[in-house]
PDB file of C-alpha atoms in Angstrom:
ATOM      1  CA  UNK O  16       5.051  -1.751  76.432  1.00 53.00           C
ATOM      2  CA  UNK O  17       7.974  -3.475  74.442  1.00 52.00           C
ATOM      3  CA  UNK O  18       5.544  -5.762  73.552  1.00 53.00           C
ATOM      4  CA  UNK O  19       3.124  -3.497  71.914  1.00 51.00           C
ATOM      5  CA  UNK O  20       5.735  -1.857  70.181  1.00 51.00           C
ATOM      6  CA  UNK O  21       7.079  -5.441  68.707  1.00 45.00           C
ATOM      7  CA  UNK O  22       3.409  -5.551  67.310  1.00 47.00           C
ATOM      8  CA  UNK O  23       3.586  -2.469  66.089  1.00 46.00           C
ATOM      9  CA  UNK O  24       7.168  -2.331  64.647  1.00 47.00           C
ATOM     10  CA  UNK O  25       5.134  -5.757  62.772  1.00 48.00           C
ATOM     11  CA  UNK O  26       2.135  -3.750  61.730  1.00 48.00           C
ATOM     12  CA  UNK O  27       3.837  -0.585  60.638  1.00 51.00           C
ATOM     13  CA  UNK O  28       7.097  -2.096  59.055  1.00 50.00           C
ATOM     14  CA  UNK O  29       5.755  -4.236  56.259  1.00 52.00           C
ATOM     15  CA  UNK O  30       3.461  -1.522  55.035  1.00 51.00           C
ATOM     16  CA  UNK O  31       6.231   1.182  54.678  1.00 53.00           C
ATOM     17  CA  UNK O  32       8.219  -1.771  52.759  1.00 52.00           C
ATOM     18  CA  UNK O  33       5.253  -2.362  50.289  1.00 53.00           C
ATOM     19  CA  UNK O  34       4.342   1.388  50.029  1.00 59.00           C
ATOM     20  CA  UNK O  35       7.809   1.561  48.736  1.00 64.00           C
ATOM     21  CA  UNK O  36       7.383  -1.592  46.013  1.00 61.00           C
ATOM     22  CA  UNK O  37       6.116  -0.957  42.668  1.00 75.00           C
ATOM     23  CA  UNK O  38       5.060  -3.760  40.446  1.00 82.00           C
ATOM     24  CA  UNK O  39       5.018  -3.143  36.314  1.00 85.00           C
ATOM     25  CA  UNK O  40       1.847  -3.643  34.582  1.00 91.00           C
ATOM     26  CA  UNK O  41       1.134  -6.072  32.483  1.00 93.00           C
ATOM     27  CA  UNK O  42      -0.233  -4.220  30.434  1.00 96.00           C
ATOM     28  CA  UNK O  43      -0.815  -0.438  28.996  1.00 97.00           C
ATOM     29  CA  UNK O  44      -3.727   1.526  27.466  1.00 98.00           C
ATOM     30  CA  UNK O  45      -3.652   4.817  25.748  1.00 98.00           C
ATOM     31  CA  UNK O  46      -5.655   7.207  23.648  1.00 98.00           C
ATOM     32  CA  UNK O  47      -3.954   8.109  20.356  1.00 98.00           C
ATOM     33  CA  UNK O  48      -5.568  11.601  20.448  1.00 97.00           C
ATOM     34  CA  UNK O  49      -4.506  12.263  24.212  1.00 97.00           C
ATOM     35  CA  UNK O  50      -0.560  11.100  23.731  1.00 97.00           C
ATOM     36  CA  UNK O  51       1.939  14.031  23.885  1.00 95.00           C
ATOM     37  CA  UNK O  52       3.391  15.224  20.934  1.00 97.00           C
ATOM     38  CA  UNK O  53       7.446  14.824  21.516  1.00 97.00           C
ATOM     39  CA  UNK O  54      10.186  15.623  19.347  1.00 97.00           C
ATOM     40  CA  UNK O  55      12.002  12.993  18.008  1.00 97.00           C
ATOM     41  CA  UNK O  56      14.613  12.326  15.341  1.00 97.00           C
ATOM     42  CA  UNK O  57      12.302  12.608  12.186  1.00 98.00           C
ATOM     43  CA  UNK O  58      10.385  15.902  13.817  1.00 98.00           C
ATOM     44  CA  UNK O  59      10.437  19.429  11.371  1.00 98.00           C
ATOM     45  CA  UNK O  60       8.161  22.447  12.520  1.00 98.00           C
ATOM     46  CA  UNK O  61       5.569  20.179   9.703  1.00 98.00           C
ATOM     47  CA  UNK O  62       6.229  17.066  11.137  1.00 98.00           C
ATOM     48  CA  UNK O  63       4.438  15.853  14.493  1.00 98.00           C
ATOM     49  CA  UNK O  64       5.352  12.692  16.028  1.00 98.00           C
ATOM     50  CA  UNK O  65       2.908  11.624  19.060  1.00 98.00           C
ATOM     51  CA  UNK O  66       4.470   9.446  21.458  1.00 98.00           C
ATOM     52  CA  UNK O  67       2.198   5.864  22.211  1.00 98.00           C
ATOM     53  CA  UNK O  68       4.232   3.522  23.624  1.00 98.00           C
ATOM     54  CA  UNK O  69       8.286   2.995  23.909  1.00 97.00           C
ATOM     55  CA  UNK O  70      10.202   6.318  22.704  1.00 95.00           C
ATOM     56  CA  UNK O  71       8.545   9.442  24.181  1.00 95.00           C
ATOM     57  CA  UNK O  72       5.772   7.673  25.983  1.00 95.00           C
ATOM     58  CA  UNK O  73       6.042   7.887  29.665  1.00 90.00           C
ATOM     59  CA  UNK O  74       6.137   4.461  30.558  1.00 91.00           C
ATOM     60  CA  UNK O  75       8.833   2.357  29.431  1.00 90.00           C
ATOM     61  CA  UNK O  76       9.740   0.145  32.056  1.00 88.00           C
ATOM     62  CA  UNK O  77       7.631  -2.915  30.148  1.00 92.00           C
ATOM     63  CA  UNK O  78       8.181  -2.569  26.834  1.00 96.00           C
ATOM     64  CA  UNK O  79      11.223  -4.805  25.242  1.00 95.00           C
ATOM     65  CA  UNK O  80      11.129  -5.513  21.824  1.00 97.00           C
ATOM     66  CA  UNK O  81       8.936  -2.121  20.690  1.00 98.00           C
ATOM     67  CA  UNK O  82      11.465   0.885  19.964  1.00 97.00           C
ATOM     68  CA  UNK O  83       8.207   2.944  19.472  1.00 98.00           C
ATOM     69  CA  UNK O  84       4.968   3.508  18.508  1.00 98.00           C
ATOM     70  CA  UNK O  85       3.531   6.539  17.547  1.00 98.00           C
ATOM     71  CA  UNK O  86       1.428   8.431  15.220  1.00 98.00           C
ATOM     72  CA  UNK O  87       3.093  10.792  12.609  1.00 98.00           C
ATOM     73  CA  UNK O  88       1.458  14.372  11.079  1.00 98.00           C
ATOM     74  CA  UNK O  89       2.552  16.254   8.133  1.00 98.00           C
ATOM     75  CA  UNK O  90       0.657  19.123   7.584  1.00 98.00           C
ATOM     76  CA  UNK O  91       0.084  20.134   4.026  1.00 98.00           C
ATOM     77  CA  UNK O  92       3.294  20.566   1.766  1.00 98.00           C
ATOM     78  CA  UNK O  93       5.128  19.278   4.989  1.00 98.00           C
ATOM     79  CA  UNK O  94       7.988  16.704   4.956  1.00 98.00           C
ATOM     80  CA  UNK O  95       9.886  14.488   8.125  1.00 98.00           C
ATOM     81  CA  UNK O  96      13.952  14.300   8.817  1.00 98.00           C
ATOM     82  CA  UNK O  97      15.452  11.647   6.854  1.00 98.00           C
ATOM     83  CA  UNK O  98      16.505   9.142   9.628  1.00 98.00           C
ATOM     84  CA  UNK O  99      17.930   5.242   9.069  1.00 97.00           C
ATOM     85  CA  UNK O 100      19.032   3.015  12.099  1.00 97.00           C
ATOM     86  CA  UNK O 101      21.805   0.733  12.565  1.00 95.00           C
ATOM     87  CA  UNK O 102      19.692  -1.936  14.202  1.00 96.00           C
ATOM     88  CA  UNK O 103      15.966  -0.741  14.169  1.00 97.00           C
ATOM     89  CA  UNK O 104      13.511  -2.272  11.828  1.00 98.00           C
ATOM     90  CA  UNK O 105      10.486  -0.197  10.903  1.00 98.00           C
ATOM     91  CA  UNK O 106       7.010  -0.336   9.315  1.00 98.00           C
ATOM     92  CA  UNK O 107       4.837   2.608   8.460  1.00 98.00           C
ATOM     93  CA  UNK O 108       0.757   2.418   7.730  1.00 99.00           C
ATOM     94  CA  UNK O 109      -0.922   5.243   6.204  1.00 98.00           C
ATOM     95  CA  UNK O 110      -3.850   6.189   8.170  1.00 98.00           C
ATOM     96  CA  UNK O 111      -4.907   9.016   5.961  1.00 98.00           C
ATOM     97  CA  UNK O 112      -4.206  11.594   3.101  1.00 98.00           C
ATOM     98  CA  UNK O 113      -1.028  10.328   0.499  1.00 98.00           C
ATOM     99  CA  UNK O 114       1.961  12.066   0.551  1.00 98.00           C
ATOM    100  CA  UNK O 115       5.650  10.330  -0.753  1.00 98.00           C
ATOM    101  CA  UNK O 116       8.176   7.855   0.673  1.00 98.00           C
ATOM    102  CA  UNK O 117      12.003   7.944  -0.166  1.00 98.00           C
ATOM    103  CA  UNK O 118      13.594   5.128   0.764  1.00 98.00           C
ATOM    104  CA  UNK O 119      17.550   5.030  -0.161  1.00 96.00           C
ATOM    105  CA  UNK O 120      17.538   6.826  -3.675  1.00 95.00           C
ATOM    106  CA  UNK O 121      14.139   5.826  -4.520  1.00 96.00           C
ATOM    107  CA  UNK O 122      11.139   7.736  -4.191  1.00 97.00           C
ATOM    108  CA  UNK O 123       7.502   6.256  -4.032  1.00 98.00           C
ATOM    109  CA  UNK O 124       3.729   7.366  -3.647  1.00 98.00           C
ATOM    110  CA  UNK O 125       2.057   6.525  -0.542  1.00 98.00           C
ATOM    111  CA  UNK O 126      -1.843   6.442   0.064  1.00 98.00           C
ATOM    112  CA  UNK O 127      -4.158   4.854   2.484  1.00 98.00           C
ATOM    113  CA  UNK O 128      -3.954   2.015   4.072  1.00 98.00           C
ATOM    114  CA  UNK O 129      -0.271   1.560   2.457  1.00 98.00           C
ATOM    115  CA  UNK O 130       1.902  -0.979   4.449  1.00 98.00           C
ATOM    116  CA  UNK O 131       5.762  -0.431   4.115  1.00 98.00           C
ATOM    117  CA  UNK O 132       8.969  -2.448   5.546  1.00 98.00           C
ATOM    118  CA  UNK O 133      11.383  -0.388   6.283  1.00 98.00           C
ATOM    119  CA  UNK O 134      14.612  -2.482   7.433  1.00 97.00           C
ATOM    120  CA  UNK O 135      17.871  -0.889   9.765  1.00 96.00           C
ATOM    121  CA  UNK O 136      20.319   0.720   7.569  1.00 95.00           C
ATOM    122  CA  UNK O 137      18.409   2.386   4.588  1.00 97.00           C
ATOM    123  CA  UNK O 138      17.551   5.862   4.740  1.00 98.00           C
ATOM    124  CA  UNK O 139      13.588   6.847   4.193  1.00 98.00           C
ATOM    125  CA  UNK O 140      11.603   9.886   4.722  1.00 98.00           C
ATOM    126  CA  UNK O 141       8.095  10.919   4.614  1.00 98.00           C
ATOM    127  CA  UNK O 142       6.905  13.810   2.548  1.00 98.00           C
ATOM    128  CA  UNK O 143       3.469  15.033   1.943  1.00 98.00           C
ATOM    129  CA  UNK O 144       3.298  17.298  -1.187  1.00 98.00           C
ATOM    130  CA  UNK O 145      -0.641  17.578  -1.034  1.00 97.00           C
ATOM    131  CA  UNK O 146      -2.880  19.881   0.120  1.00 98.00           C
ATOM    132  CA  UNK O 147      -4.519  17.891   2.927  1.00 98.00           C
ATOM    133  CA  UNK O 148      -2.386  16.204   6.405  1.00 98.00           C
ATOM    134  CA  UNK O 149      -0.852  12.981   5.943  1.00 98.00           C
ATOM    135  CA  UNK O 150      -1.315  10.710   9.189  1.00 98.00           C
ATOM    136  CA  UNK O 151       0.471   7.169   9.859  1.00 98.00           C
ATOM    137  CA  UNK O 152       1.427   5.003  12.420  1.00 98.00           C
ATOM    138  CA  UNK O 153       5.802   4.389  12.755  1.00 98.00           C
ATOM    139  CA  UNK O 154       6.115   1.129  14.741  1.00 98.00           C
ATOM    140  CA  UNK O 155      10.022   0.443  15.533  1.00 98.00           C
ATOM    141  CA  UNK O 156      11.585  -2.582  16.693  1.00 98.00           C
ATOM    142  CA  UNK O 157      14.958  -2.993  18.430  1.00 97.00           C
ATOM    143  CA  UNK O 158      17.118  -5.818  16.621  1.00 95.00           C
ATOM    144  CA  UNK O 159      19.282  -7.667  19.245  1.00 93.00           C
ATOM    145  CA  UNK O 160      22.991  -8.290  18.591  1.00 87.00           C
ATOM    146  CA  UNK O 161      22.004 -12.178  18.165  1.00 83.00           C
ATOM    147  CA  UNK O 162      20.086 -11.453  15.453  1.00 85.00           C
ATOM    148  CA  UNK O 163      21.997 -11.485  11.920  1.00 81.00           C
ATOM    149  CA  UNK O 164      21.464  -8.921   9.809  1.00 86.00           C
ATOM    150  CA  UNK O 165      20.327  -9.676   6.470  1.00 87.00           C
ATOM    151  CA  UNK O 166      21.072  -7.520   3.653  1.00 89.00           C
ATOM    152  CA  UNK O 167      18.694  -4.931   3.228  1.00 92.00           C
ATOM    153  CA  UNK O 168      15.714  -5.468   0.339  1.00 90.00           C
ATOM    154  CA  UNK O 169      17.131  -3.237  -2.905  1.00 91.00           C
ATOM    155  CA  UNK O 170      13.254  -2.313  -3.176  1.00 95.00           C
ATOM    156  CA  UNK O 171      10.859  -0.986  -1.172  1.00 97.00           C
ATOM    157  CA  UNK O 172       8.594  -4.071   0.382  1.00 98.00           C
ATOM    158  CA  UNK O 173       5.071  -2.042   0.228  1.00 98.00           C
ATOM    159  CA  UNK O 174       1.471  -3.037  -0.305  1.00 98.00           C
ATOM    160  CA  UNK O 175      -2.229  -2.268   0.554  1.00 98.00           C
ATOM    161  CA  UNK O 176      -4.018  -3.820   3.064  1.00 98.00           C
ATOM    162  CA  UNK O 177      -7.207  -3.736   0.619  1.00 98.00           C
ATOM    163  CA  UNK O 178      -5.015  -5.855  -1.389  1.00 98.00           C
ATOM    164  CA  UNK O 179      -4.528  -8.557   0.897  1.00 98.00           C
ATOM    165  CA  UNK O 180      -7.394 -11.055   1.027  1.00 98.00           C
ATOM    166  CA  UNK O 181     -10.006 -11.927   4.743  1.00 98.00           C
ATOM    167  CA  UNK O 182      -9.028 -14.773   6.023  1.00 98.00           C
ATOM    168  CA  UNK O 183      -9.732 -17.127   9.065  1.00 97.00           C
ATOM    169  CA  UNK O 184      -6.942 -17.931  11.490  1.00 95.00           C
ATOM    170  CA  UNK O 185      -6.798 -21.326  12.959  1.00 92.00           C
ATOM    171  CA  UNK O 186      -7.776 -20.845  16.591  1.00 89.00           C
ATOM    172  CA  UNK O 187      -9.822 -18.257  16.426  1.00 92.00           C
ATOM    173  CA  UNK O 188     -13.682 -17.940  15.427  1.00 96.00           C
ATOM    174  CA  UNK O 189     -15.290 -17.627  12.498  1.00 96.00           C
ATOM    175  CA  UNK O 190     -16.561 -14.302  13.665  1.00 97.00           C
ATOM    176  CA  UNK O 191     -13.264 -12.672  13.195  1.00 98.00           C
ATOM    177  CA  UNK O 192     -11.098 -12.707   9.489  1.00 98.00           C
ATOM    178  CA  UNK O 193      -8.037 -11.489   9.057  1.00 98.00           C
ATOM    179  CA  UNK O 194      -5.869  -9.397   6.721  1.00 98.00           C
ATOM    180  CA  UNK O 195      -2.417 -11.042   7.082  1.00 98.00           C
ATOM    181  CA  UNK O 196      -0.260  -8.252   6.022  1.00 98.00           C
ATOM    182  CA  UNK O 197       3.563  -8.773   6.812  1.00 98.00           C
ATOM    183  CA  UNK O 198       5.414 -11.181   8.625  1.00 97.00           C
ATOM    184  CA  UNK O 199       8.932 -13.189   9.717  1.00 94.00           C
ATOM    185  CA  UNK O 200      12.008 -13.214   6.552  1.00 90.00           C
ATOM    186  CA  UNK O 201      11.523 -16.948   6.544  1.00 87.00           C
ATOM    187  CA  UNK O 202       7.164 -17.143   6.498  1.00 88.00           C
ATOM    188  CA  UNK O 203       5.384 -17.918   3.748  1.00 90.00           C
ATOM    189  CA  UNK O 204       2.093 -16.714   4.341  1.00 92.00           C
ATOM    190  CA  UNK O 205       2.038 -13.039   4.587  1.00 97.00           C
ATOM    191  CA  UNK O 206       1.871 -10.140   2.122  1.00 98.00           C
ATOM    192  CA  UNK O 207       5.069  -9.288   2.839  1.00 98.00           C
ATOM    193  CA  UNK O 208       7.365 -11.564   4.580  1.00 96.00           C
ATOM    194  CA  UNK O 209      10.515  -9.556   5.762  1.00 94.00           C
ATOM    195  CA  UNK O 210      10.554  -9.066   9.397  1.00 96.00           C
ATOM    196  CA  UNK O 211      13.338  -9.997  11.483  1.00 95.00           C
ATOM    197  CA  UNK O 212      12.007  -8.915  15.088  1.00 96.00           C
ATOM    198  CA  UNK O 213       8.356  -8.330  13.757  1.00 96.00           C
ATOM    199  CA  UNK O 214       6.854 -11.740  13.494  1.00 96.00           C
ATOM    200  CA  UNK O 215       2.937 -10.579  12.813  1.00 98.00           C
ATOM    201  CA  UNK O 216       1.503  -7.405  11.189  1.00 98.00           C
ATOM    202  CA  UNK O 217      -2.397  -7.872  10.431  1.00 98.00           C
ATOM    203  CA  UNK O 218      -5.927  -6.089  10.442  1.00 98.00           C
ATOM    204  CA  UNK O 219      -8.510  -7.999  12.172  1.00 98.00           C
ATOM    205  CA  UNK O 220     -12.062  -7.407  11.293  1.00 98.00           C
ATOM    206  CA  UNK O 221     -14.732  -8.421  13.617  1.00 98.00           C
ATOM    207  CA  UNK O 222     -18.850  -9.191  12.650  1.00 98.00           C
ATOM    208  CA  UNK O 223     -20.899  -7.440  14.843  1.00 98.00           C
ATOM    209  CA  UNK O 224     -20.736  -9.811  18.315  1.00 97.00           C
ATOM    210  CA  UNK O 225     -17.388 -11.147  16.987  1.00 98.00           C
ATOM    211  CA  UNK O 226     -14.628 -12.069  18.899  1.00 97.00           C
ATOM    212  CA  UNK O 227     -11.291 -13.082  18.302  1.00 97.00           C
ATOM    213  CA  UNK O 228     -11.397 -15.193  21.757  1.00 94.00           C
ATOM    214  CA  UNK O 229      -8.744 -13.925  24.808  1.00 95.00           C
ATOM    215  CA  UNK O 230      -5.249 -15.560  24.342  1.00 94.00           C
ATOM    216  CA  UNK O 231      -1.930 -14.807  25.482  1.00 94.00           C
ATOM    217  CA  UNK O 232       1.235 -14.970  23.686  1.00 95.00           C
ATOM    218  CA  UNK O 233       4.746 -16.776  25.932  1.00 94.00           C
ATOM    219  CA  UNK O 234       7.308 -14.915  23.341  1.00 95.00           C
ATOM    220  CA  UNK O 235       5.674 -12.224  21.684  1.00 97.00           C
ATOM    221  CA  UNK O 236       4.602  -8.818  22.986  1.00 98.00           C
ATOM    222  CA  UNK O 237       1.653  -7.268  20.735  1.00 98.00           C
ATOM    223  CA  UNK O 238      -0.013  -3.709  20.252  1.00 98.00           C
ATOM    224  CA  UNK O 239      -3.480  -3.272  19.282  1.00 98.00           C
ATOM    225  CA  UNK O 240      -4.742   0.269  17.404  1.00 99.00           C
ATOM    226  CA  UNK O 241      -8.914   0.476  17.004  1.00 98.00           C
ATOM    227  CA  UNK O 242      -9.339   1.763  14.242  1.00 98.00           C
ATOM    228  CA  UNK O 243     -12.779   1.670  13.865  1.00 98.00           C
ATOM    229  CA  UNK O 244     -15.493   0.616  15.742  1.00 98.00           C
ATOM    230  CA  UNK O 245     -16.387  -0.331  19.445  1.00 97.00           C
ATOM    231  CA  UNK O 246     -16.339  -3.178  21.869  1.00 98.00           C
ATOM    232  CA  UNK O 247     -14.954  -4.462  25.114  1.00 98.00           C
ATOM    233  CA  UNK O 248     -10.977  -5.018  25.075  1.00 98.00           C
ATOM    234  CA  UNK O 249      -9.652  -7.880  27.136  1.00 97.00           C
ATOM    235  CA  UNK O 250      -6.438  -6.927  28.853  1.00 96.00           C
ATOM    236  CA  UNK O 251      -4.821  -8.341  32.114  1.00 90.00           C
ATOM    237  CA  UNK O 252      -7.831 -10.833  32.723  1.00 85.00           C
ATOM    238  CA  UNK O 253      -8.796 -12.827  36.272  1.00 85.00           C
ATOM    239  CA  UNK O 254      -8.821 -16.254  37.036  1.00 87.00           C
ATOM    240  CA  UNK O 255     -10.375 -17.522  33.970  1.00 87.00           C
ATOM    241  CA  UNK O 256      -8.835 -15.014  31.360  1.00 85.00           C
ATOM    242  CA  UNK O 257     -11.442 -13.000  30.667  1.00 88.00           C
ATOM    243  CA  UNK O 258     -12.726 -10.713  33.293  1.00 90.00           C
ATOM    244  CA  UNK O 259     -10.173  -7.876  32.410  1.00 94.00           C
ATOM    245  CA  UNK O 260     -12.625  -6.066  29.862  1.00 96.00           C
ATOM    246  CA  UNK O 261     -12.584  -2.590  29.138  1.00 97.00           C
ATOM    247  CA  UNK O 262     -14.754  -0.178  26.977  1.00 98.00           C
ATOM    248  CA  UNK O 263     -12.413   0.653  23.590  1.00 98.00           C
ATOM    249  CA  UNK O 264     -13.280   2.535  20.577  1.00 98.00           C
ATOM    250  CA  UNK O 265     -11.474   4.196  17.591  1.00 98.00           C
ATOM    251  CA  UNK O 266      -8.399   5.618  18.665  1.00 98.00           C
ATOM    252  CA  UNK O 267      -7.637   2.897  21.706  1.00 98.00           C
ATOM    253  CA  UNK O 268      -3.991   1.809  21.730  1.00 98.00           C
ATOM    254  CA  UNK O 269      -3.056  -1.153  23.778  1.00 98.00           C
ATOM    255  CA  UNK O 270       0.479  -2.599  24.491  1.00 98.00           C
ATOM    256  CA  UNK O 271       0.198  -6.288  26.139  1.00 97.00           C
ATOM    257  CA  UNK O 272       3.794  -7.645  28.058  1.00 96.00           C
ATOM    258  CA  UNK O 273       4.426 -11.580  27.606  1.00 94.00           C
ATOM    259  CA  UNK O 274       1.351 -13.690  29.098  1.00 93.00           C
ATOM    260  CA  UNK O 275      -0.920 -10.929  29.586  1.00 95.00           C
ATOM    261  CA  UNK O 276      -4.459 -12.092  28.523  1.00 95.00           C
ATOM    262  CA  UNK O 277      -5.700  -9.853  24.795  1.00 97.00           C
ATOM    263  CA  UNK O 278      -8.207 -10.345  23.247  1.00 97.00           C
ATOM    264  CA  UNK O 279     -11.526  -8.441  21.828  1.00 98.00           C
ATOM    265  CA  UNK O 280     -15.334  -8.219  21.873  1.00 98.00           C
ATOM    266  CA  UNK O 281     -17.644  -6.238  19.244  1.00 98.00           C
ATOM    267  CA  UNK O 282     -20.067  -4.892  20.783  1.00 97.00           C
ATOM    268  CA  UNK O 283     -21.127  -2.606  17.584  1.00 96.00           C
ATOM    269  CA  UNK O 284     -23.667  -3.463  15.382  1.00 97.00           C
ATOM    270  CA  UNK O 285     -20.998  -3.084  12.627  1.00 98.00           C
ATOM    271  CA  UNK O 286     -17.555  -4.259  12.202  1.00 98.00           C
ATOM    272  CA  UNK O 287     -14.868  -3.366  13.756  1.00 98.00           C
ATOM    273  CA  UNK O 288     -11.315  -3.165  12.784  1.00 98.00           C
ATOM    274  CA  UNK O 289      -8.263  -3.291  14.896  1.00 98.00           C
ATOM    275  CA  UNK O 290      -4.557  -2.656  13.406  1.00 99.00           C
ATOM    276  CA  UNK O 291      -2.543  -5.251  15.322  1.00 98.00           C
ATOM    277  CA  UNK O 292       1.208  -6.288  15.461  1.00 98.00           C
ATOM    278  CA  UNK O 293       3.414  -8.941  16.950  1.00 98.00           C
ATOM    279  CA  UNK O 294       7.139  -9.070  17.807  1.00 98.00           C
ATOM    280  CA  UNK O 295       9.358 -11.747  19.266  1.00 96.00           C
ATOM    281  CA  UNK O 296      10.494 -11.068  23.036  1.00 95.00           C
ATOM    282  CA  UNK O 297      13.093 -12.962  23.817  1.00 92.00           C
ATOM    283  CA  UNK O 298      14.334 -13.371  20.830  1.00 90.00           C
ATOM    284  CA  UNK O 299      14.413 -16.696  19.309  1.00 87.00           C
ATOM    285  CA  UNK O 300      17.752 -18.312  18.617  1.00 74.00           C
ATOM    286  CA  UNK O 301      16.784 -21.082  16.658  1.00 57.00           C
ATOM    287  CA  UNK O 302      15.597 -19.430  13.195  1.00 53.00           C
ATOM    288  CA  UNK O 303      16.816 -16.038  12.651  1.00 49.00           C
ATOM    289  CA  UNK O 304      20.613 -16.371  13.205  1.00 47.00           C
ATOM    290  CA  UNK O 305      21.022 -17.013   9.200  1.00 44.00           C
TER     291      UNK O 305
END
């Protein structure tokens, strides 16, 4: 009998242990139009933030270098809180409608598809003084006390993304061009080159069968938005990178930790368009600490 119960104290004790264990994900998936609205610093009775990923969001156990991500809506003749952050850098991309942007003293007319740095310190707000809702995306990054801080732009750094030319990407396919919209303070090859955790802000658009080939990234986590479009999302991945695929379409919001396999296939018979953006986790000492 003491025997038996050995075995079982063998059996039994091991599985209690690894009911108890809980192992992060590697990656996370959510549906813009399903996330919970949550009130947050910028939120008025027109303002509504919904929670993606980081702030607000349920899971935050993975997530490093991404304050937030969300999606903003003002209703019509709404406005948001003016907020600024000591060490928080920001960008904001107008999804739809046009509405107004103060940043500091200034004040600035936003439309579609605007792209705007908005760096820790400086106070901004979003107003919307038409008749129709303004939507956009807030992506916030956490600045770590390594970082310097570099004295905030006296101007607003904004653009359009239908200003910024398709290109290819080395490493990737032809099948897939890119928008390269903002990047690192000390790049050269971006739109707008300002970001101090934010190394990569870009629009991909894939051909119809496009890919832009599975990858994973050793010091950067990344967030992809569908905008448009449908296709097979690599996330996770098995033994040859790849097997992790899983239906998307517009509206699909993926966060991918350090190493996790990302990556996308059209399976449309258009193009698709994805909203994507990098940031540097750890981050690196050996170019941002002047």
């Amino acid at each position: 009998m003491k025997s038996l119960a050995f075995v079982f104290l063998l059996v039994v004790v091991p599985c209690a242990l690894g009911a108890q264990r809980t192992v992060a994900p590697t990656w996370l998936h959510r549906k813009v139009a399903d996330a919970p609205e949550k009130t947050t610093d910028i939120s008025t009775p027109s303002c509504h933030y919904k929670a993606v990923f980081g702030a607000g969001d349920s899971e935050t156990r993975i997530v490093r270098s991404v304050a937030r991500f969300g999606e903003v809506t003002i209703d019509p003749k709404g406005h948001c809180k003016d907020v600024s952050y000591p060490s928080e850098e920001q960008i904001y991309y107008v999804l739809a409608g046009g509405g107004s942007l103060s940043y500091g003293a200034q004040k600035t007319s936003v439309k579609k598809d605007d792209f705007m740095y908005l760096p820790p310190q400086v106070h901004h707000a979003m107003a919307n003084p038409s008749n129709s809702p303004l939507r956009f995306v807030v992506m916030g990054f956490d600045i770590p006390q390594s970082a310097s801080m570099p004295r905030p732009p006296s101007q607003l750094q904004i653009a359009n993304a239908n200003d910024v030319k398709l290109e290819t990407v080395s490493g990737h396919p032809q099948s897939t061009l890119y928008r390269l919209l903002l990047g690192g303070r000390k790049g050269t090859r971006d739109k707008l080159d300002c970001g101090i955790v934010v190394t990569s802000l870009f629009i991909m658009e894939f051909a119809p069968g496009g890919t832009n080939f599975p990858h994973h990234h050793d010091t950067a986590e990344e967030i992809y938005l569908v905008l448009d479009g449908h296709g097979d999302m690599v996330a996770g991945g098995g033994n040859n990178g790849v097997e992790g695929l899983h239906p998307s379409s517009a509206g699909d919001a993926y966060f991918f930790r350090l190493n996790s396999t990302v990556g996308f296939y059209n399976r449309g018979k258009t193009k698709a368009h994805i909203l994507a953006v990098r940031s540097w986790y750890p981050f690196p000492k050996r170019d941002y600490q002047n």
